[in-house]
Amino acid sequence: TIGAAVLVFVVSLLIALKLPMEFTPSQDQSQFMVRLQTPIGSSFDYTDTVFKKVEAWAMKEPNIDRYFGSVGGGTVNTGMLFITTKQPNDRVPLKKGGKKPTQQDLMNYTRKALKQIPELDRVSIQDPSQAGFTAKRGYPVEVSLRGPDWDKLAELDQARMKRMADSGKMVDVDTDYQSGMPEIQVIPDREKSAARGVDIATIGDAVNSMIGGVRVGKFTKNGKRYDIRVRLVDKDRQTPSDIGKIWVRNNRGELIKLSEVMKIVEKPTLLSISRRNRERAIGIFANPAPGVSQGEALSEMQKLGKELLPDGYRIVLSGSSQTFQDSFGSLMMAMVFGIFVAYMVLASQFNSFIHPVTVLLALPFSITGAFVALLIGHQSLNIYSMIGMILLMGIVKKNSILLVDFTNHRRRMEGMGVTDALLDACPIRLRPILMTSFATIAAAIPPALGIGPGAETRVPMAMVVIGGVLFSTFLTLLVVPCAYSLMANLENRGHEKDLKQALIELGELSDSPAEQKPRTLP
């Protein structure tokens, strides 16, 4: 019996390998975000014009209840669209004769529709429920590519993004490395500057003041103080050639044109430079493809890292990906620590090192039931199902405790042997074990039905409790008595003899089994 039970547990571990893993399940909150980006170097006005085309599409979609848009939140060529959809029961099928779409269906539909706008360089959909309690961008797949050389990092970044998109396990692949931003570099000609008596610092101050602007004072109006900033008007600072028209004074007080003492170089450069922990870093973001779990996408990401990255370059999980890894590690540690504490408490209660092991045999079979329930219910292994398993650790032990404690009571108070005590205790304790187990299962059925808002987070936990309690209850009734009968041979008999002698001296137990007084047991 024990051998068959161990085999069942080993098979259940193979089932666990087939379960999708993610930090939190995707919820239908009737809202999602769309990140939009026009080509690098686009002006704010151009981005706003393209954004109006996106708004025109959103206004005619029947499943969109309302939206809120913002342009230039991070850089002038980016924008965000916060879409609120109609409630699930009020949505219109995307195809004639089709079913009402879920939020994931609407996100996929939006992604395909907006990619048809040619002026948009990138379109990325973000599900707020997948943010994973992080302050970063909140994508389920979020890593940082780090290394010493920017050019090499950029090369690896582009190769990695292409491989991620081609893998079929990730969509909305994006990066915060944006090259191609036009940059004007003013390079002083030192020989010409020296010949005309123009100081290099004077050139820098003139460009900074006329193009960037400087604060020259403050003024007060209606009780408030305002900065006074001076720079050229817009029409005089629109093109690179306008910089050369600026005049400066040399060391003799003469006016010199900047075009005579410097040259202008225009070349593409980075839109922004980011570092993490004093390392050059490029952020890479993506969503798992439909039907692919977060765990699968991260595994593919790490596999690509091993294949592509040379020595000195590495990837570091960040954002939701890091939270996913850290949380699962913490929950596993909490589970192991809980089992250790439970063993110590049971050992002190039973005054034995053996009986707590017998009691805790119910735990592996509860895990087996949890895995089977998640597989049947098409649920993932996530933070909520892991919390359910920790909850399960406390629930399923009570069946074994009822059985082992009553068997010990029969042996000590009635003087029965191990086999007789088990045959007597198990039928008596069958009814309370079944009553408490089915009461627990009945309480978990309503959340398992997945009715109401936020049901996606309750269903995995409820399924774990139902499967774990149901499976462990029936296996406990078979395995625990068998294990008890085998492990009873390892008991230390010394304390039992001392207890029996003390009961005889108190008159609670006769030294002859035939003369024992009848007792009414609770």
XYZ file of C-alpha atoms in Angstrom:
522
model
C 0.000 0.000 0.000
C 2.756 2.418 0.919
C 4.693 1.558 -2.234
C 1.650 2.265 -4.396
C 1.091 5.572 -2.583
C 4.700 6.632 -3.177
C 4.322 5.781 -6.864
C 1.187 7.955 -7.063
C 3.082 10.866 -5.485
C 5.999 10.534 -7.927
C 3.584 10.520 -10.874
C 1.952 13.674 -9.498
C 5.316 15.441 -9.648
C 5.371 14.726 -13.375
C 1.919 16.321 -13.597
C 3.338 19.432 -11.923
C 5.837 19.809 -14.749
C 2.951 20.176 -17.199
C 1.219 22.905 -15.202
C 1.714 26.449 -16.526
C 3.501 28.747 -14.073
C 2.884 32.463 -13.647
C 3.013 35.048 -10.901
C -0.667 36.026 -11.015
C -3.424 34.804 -13.345
C -4.746 37.269 -15.888
C -7.967 38.901 -14.725
C -10.764 40.345 -16.803
C -10.833 43.825 -15.254
C -12.402 45.392 -18.365
C -9.410 47.665 -18.834
C -5.948 47.569 -20.376
C -3.246 49.935 -21.606
C -1.735 50.464 -25.049
C 1.786 51.891 -25.431
C 2.301 53.637 -28.756
C 5.516 54.888 -30.308
C 6.251 56.796 -33.482
C 9.695 56.677 -35.166
C 12.644 58.099 -33.243
C 13.053 61.805 -33.901
C 9.339 62.447 -34.397
C 8.135 65.743 -33.031
C 5.445 66.144 -30.420
C 3.025 67.535 -33.013
C 3.594 64.583 -35.350
C 3.028 62.090 -32.525
C -0.162 63.924 -31.582
C -1.406 63.722 -35.182
C -0.817 59.960 -35.306
C -2.436 59.573 -31.911
C -5.628 61.164 -33.222
C -5.889 58.315 -35.748
C -5.745 55.872 -32.850
C -8.460 57.831 -31.060
C -10.634 57.723 -34.175
C -10.315 53.923 -34.201
C -11.150 53.677 -30.486
C -14.275 55.840 -30.809
C -15.882 53.579 -33.390
C -15.202 50.285 -31.572
C -18.450 48.997 -29.964
C -16.674 47.102 -27.163
C -14.778 50.164 -25.901
C -16.748 52.047 -23.271
C -14.322 54.948 -22.793
C -10.640 55.764 -23.109
C -8.068 58.221 -21.845
C -5.005 59.185 -23.855
C -1.765 60.992 -23.138
C 1.007 61.953 -25.540
C 4.631 62.547 -24.625
C 4.526 61.112 -21.121
C 8.083 59.810 -21.330
C 9.477 61.127 -24.602
C 7.935 63.213 -27.371
C 7.482 60.207 -29.661
C 5.489 58.055 -27.218
C 1.909 57.940 -26.004
C -0.399 55.899 -23.775
C -4.006 54.879 -24.320
C -5.956 53.661 -21.275
C -8.929 51.680 -22.567
C -11.964 50.719 -20.504
C -14.083 48.065 -22.197
C -17.696 47.184 -21.621
C -18.524 44.601 -18.980
C -18.220 40.954 -20.124
C -21.984 40.446 -20.483
C -22.410 43.631 -22.537
C -19.702 42.977 -25.124
C -20.376 42.433 -28.811
C -18.893 39.374 -30.604
C -15.899 40.200 -32.795
C -17.213 37.874 -35.504
C -20.721 37.347 -36.702
C -22.151 34.409 -34.816
C -19.153 34.274 -32.446
C -19.132 34.323 -28.676
C -18.669 37.394 -26.504
C -14.967 38.231 -26.314
C -12.866 38.095 -23.167
C -10.430 40.835 -22.274
C -7.594 38.764 -23.749
C -9.536 38.514 -27.030
C -9.994 42.294 -27.090
C -6.293 42.855 -26.373
C -5.280 40.619 -29.282
C -7.818 42.361 -31.523
C -6.495 45.806 -30.514
C -2.898 44.740 -31.123
C -3.648 43.598 -34.668
C -5.810 46.632 -35.494
C -3.316 49.280 -34.347
C -0.414 47.616 -36.121
C -2.242 48.404 -39.349
C -1.542 52.134 -38.810
C 1.696 52.650 -40.788
C 2.832 55.757 -38.878
C 3.186 53.785 -35.645
C 6.608 52.295 -35.081
C 5.657 50.094 -32.097
C 2.422 48.976 -30.452
C 2.509 47.208 -27.099
C -0.456 46.017 -25.020
C -0.238 45.865 -21.244
C -2.587 44.018 -18.867
C -2.723 45.827 -15.469
C -3.505 42.553 -13.667
C -0.127 41.193 -14.800
C 1.899 44.033 -13.274
C 2.844 41.765 -10.367
C 2.891 44.407 -7.584
C 5.930 46.084 -9.107
C 6.747 49.726 -9.723
C 8.476 48.952 -13.039
C 6.709 48.884 -16.403
C 4.750 45.863 -15.262
C 5.258 43.448 -18.160
C 5.224 39.730 -17.266
C 8.566 39.313 -19.075
C 10.980 42.032 -18.012
C 14.764 41.686 -17.956
C 17.803 43.925 -17.986
C 20.645 43.261 -20.432
C 23.937 44.425 -18.920
C 27.507 44.714 -20.106
C 30.497 47.054 -20.488
C 30.134 48.288 -24.101
C 27.137 50.234 -25.440
C 27.628 49.260 -29.075
C 27.867 45.579 -28.203
C 24.837 45.856 -25.920
C 22.853 47.440 -28.747
C 23.868 44.652 -31.122
C 22.909 41.967 -28.600
C 19.655 43.786 -27.833
C 18.522 43.753 -31.463
C 19.521 40.104 -31.959
C 17.754 39.095 -28.769
C 14.544 40.933 -29.612
C 14.428 39.254 -33.025
C 14.924 35.811 -31.489
C 12.244 36.542 -28.875
C 9.713 37.516 -31.539
C 10.641 34.530 -33.743
C 10.296 32.051 -30.840
C 6.505 32.368 -30.917
C 6.382 32.449 -27.112
C 6.447 36.239 -26.699
C 4.615 39.190 -28.232
C 4.853 42.974 -27.812
C 8.636 42.724 -27.595
C 9.963 46.171 -26.670
C 13.109 47.824 -25.343
C 14.081 51.099 -23.715
C 17.138 51.322 -25.985
C 16.115 53.809 -28.656
C 18.843 54.853 -31.060
C 18.548 57.119 -34.084
C 17.619 60.283 -32.213
C 19.103 63.205 -34.211
C 21.670 65.117 -32.176
C 23.390 68.399 -33.058
C 26.986 68.615 -31.884
C 28.636 72.036 -31.805
C 32.390 71.505 -32.213
C 34.557 74.650 -31.720
C 37.461 75.185 -34.113
C 40.227 76.028 -31.653
C 42.589 77.545 -34.206
C 39.945 79.906 -35.640
C 38.705 80.723 -32.156
C 42.193 81.620 -30.978
C 42.819 83.733 -34.102
C 39.631 85.762 -33.471
C 40.087 85.954 -29.687
C 36.942 83.917 -28.872
C 37.038 81.804 -25.722
C 35.635 78.256 -25.909
C 33.557 78.848 -22.771
C 31.996 81.879 -24.461
C 30.784 79.667 -27.312
C 29.226 77.189 -24.885
C 27.512 79.932 -22.870
C 26.106 81.542 -26.018
C 24.604 78.295 -27.348
C 23.216 77.421 -23.923
C 21.618 80.829 -23.469
C 20.183 81.324 -26.943
C 18.998 77.778 -27.652
C 18.399 76.246 -24.233
C 17.593 79.415 -22.303
C 18.847 80.717 -18.970
C 17.144 82.131 -15.890
C 18.084 85.763 -15.453
C 15.793 86.771 -12.601
C 12.355 86.582 -10.992
C 9.273 88.765 -10.855
C 6.313 88.820 -8.494
C 2.678 88.896 -9.544
C -0.414 88.315 -7.410
C 1.677 87.050 -4.538
C 3.590 84.485 -6.624
C 7.175 84.557 -7.853
C 7.950 83.538 -11.426
C 11.261 82.779 -13.176
C 12.408 85.056 -15.992
C 14.026 82.927 -18.714
C 15.651 84.361 -21.840
C 16.304 82.580 -25.156
C 15.720 83.047 -28.859
C 12.168 83.003 -30.167
C 11.008 79.794 -31.831
C 11.476 80.914 -35.438
C 15.150 81.721 -34.789
C 16.077 78.298 -33.341
C 14.408 75.786 -35.640
C 17.328 74.519 -37.783
C 20.999 73.680 -37.126
C 22.047 76.642 -39.269
C 20.368 78.987 -36.776
C 23.125 78.179 -34.279
C 25.763 79.615 -36.615
C 23.873 82.948 -36.759
C 24.444 83.620 -33.091
C 26.948 86.427 -32.333
C 29.509 86.428 -29.508
C 32.028 88.995 -28.305
C 35.747 88.229 -28.367
C 38.327 89.392 -25.862
C 38.544 92.755 -27.662
C 34.782 93.424 -27.487
C 34.194 92.703 -31.182
C 31.145 90.734 -32.404
C 31.991 87.419 -34.061
C 29.548 85.008 -35.736
C 29.600 81.479 -34.341
C 29.692 80.053 -37.842
C 33.215 81.481 -38.142
C 34.649 79.691 -35.090
C 32.840 76.351 -34.957
C 31.324 73.584 -37.062
C 28.064 71.672 -36.668
C 27.842 67.872 -36.875
C 24.496 66.090 -36.951
C 24.413 62.373 -36.188
C 22.017 59.818 -34.646
C 22.451 58.970 -30.997
C 20.588 57.434 -28.061
C 17.320 58.934 -26.897
C 18.264 58.118 -23.299
C 21.029 56.284 -21.453
C 20.159 53.988 -18.560
C 22.274 52.282 -15.929
C 21.446 49.759 -13.235
C 23.751 49.229 -10.274
C 26.455 51.279 -12.027
C 26.316 49.046 -15.101
C 25.238 49.983 -18.602
C 21.823 48.377 -18.952
C 19.137 47.944 -21.602
C 15.634 46.974 -20.519
C 13.728 44.367 -22.565
C 9.989 43.855 -22.132
C 7.447 41.431 -23.576
C 4.140 39.692 -22.988
C 3.718 35.898 -23.170
C 2.059 34.862 -26.420
C -1.558 33.646 -26.191
C -1.557 30.168 -24.680
C 1.981 30.533 -23.269
C 2.571 30.924 -19.528
C 4.877 33.436 -17.881
C 7.148 30.606 -16.701
C 7.564 29.274 -20.251
C 8.356 32.743 -21.605
C 10.978 33.381 -18.916
C 12.548 29.975 -19.527
C 12.809 30.798 -23.223
C 14.319 34.176 -22.355
C 17.013 32.593 -20.181
C 17.705 29.962 -22.833
C 18.292 32.705 -25.425
C 20.597 34.450 -22.978
C 22.835 31.401 -22.716
C 22.951 31.057 -26.501
C 23.582 34.693 -27.450
C 25.484 36.437 -24.672
C 29.316 36.372 -24.676
C 31.464 36.575 -21.556
C 31.022 39.800 -19.631
C 27.393 40.249 -20.648
C 24.418 38.930 -18.710
C 20.692 39.252 -18.197
C 19.103 40.130 -14.859
C 15.423 39.629 -14.090
C 13.618 42.799 -13.091
C 10.110 44.048 -12.433
C 7.375 41.413 -12.494
C 9.823 38.701 -13.594
C 11.993 39.245 -10.540
C 8.932 39.362 -8.280
C 7.749 36.079 -9.816
C 11.047 34.334 -9.052
C 11.473 35.819 -5.556
C 7.891 35.126 -4.497
C 7.950 31.473 -5.511
C 11.230 30.995 -3.658
C 9.816 32.679 -0.544
C 6.621 30.626 -0.645
C 8.571 27.381 -0.971
C 10.694 28.396 2.021
C 7.539 29.248 3.982
C 6.095 25.830 3.153
C 9.238 23.975 4.289
C 9.477 26.083 7.437
C 5.803 25.412 8.189
C 6.326 21.651 7.922
C 9.348 21.888 10.226
C 7.375 23.850 12.855
C 4.436 21.446 12.551
C 6.787 18.507 13.183
C 8.179 20.137 16.325
C 4.701 20.896 17.706
C 3.459 17.369 16.966
C 6.593 15.830 18.467
C 6.012 17.714 21.708
C 2.322 16.764 21.746
C 2.816 13.065 20.994
C 6.068 12.837 22.982
C 7.507 10.917 20.046
C 9.752 11.438 17.046
C 7.936 8.719 15.055
C 4.237 9.615 15.239
C 4.668 13.155 13.785
C 6.179 11.539 10.687
C 3.091 9.338 10.398
C 0.834 12.375 10.739
C 2.764 14.380 8.142
C 2.447 11.594 5.564
C -0.838 13.206 4.574
C 0.986 16.258 3.199
C 2.537 14.731 0.046
C -0.819 13.278 -0.977
C -2.512 16.643 -0.511
C 0.020 18.099 -2.947
C -0.821 15.275 -5.358
C -4.526 16.150 -5.146
C -3.756 19.838 -5.637
C -1.766 19.191 -8.830
C -4.485 16.920 -10.227
C -7.186 19.501 -9.459
C -5.209 22.304 -11.144
C -4.674 20.125 -14.219
C -8.342 19.156 -14.474
C -9.491 22.739 -13.858
C -7.034 24.179 -16.458
C -5.486 26.427 -13.817
C -1.899 27.598 -13.439
C 0.571 27.278 -10.616
C 0.648 30.870 -9.348
C 0.983 32.809 -6.131
C -2.661 32.176 -5.197
C -2.491 28.420 -5.750
C 0.773 28.355 -3.762
C -0.959 30.148 -0.882
C -3.701 27.527 -1.175
C -1.088 24.776 -0.787
C 0.290 26.396 2.360
C -3.287 26.580 3.655
C -3.676 22.933 2.699
C -0.720 21.984 4.905
C -2.705 22.996 7.973
C -6.016 21.507 6.887
C -5.083 17.957 5.896
C -3.024 17.149 9.029
C -6.153 17.009 11.170
C -7.245 13.693 9.579
C -3.987 12.001 10.532
C -4.011 13.601 13.979
C -7.519 12.261 14.668
C -6.449 8.773 13.624
C -3.027 8.576 15.254
C -4.079 10.208 18.522
C -7.076 7.903 18.984
C -4.981 4.837 18.152
C -2.422 5.877 20.773
C -5.266 6.385 23.229
C -6.513 2.843 22.626
C -3.071 1.367 23.066
C -2.292 3.231 26.263
C -5.653 3.267 28.014
C -6.946 -0.125 26.868
C -3.645 -1.972 26.573
C -4.338 -3.025 22.989
C -1.705 -4.099 20.517
C -0.896 -2.053 17.450
C -3.069 -4.054 15.044
C -6.029 -4.319 17.407
C -5.852 -0.610 18.218
C -5.847 0.317 14.539
C -8.746 -2.017 13.736
C -10.685 -0.473 16.602
C -9.761 3.200 16.084
C -10.060 3.520 12.322
C -13.801 2.681 11.994
C -14.640 4.937 14.951
C -12.728 7.902 13.564
C -13.967 7.408 9.980
C -17.115 9.483 10.434
C -15.520 12.616 11.988
C -12.757 12.519 9.365
C -15.269 12.400 6.515
C -17.512 15.026 8.130
C -14.743 17.603 8.563
C -13.265 16.903 5.118
C -16.544 17.236 3.233
C -17.424 20.362 5.217
C -14.129 21.919 4.096
C -14.738 20.899 0.479
C -18.291 22.280 0.574
C -16.980 25.643 1.807
C -14.474 25.796 -1.083
C -17.000 25.033 -3.833
C -18.497 28.590 -4.177
C -15.137 30.308 -4.888
C -14.177 27.420 -7.181
C -17.177 28.160 -9.408
C -15.493 31.403 -10.534
C -18.504 33.695 -10.217
C -18.094 37.458 -9.845
C -15.265 39.995 -10.230
C -11.795 38.802 -9.290
C -12.794 35.146 -9.638
C -9.553 34.395 -11.506
C -7.590 34.810 -8.253
C -9.973 32.756 -6.084
C -10.432 29.763 -8.358
C -6.836 28.393 -8.154
C -6.826 28.582 -4.352
C -10.228 26.886 -4.070
C -9.285 24.157 -6.569
C -6.128 23.404 -4.587
C -8.106 23.052 -1.351
C -10.785 20.837 -2.915
C -8.364 18.523 -4.710
C -5.892 18.354 -1.832
C -8.463 17.630 0.887
C -10.385 15.103 -1.231
C -7.312 13.177 -2.372
C -5.493 13.209 0.967
C -8.605 12.159 2.898
C -9.000 8.866 1.058
C -5.289 8.132 0.921
C -4.899 9.027 4.604
C -7.479 6.355 5.517
C -5.330 3.767 3.735
C -1.729 4.912 4.075
C -1.592 6.263 7.641
C -2.744 2.993 9.317
C -0.251 1.026 7.208
C 2.579 3.417 8.022
C 1.605 3.428 11.698
C 1.737 -0.372 11.880
C 5.205 -0.417 10.317
C 6.693 2.519 12.198
C 5.374 1.355 15.551
C 8.319 -1.072 15.586
C 10.666 1.935 15.781
C 9.042 3.367 18.909
C 10.916 3.726 22.165
C 8.996 1.462 24.556
C 10.562 2.871 27.712
C 8.173 5.762 28.250
C 5.153 3.503 27.517
C 6.221 1.068 30.237
C 6.658 3.952 32.698
C 3.208 5.293 31.788
C 1.585 1.860 32.136
C 3.188 1.297 35.537
C 1.994 4.714 36.723
C -1.577 3.927 35.627
C -1.464 0.561 37.432
C -0.324 2.247 40.613
C -3.150 4.794 40.353
C -5.678 2.000 39.835
C -6.564 3.232 36.341
C -5.180 0.108 34.699
C -4.850 -3.486 35.893
C -1.679 -5.441 35.337
C -3.955 -8.190 33.953
C -5.858 -7.316 30.741
C -8.752 -9.564 31.883
C -9.222 -7.491 35.035
C -9.206 -4.076 33.364
C -12.141 -1.902 34.314
C -14.565 -0.967 31.513
C -14.102 2.671 30.509
C -16.256 5.129 28.658
C -14.104 6.892 26.118
C -14.907 10.348 24.681
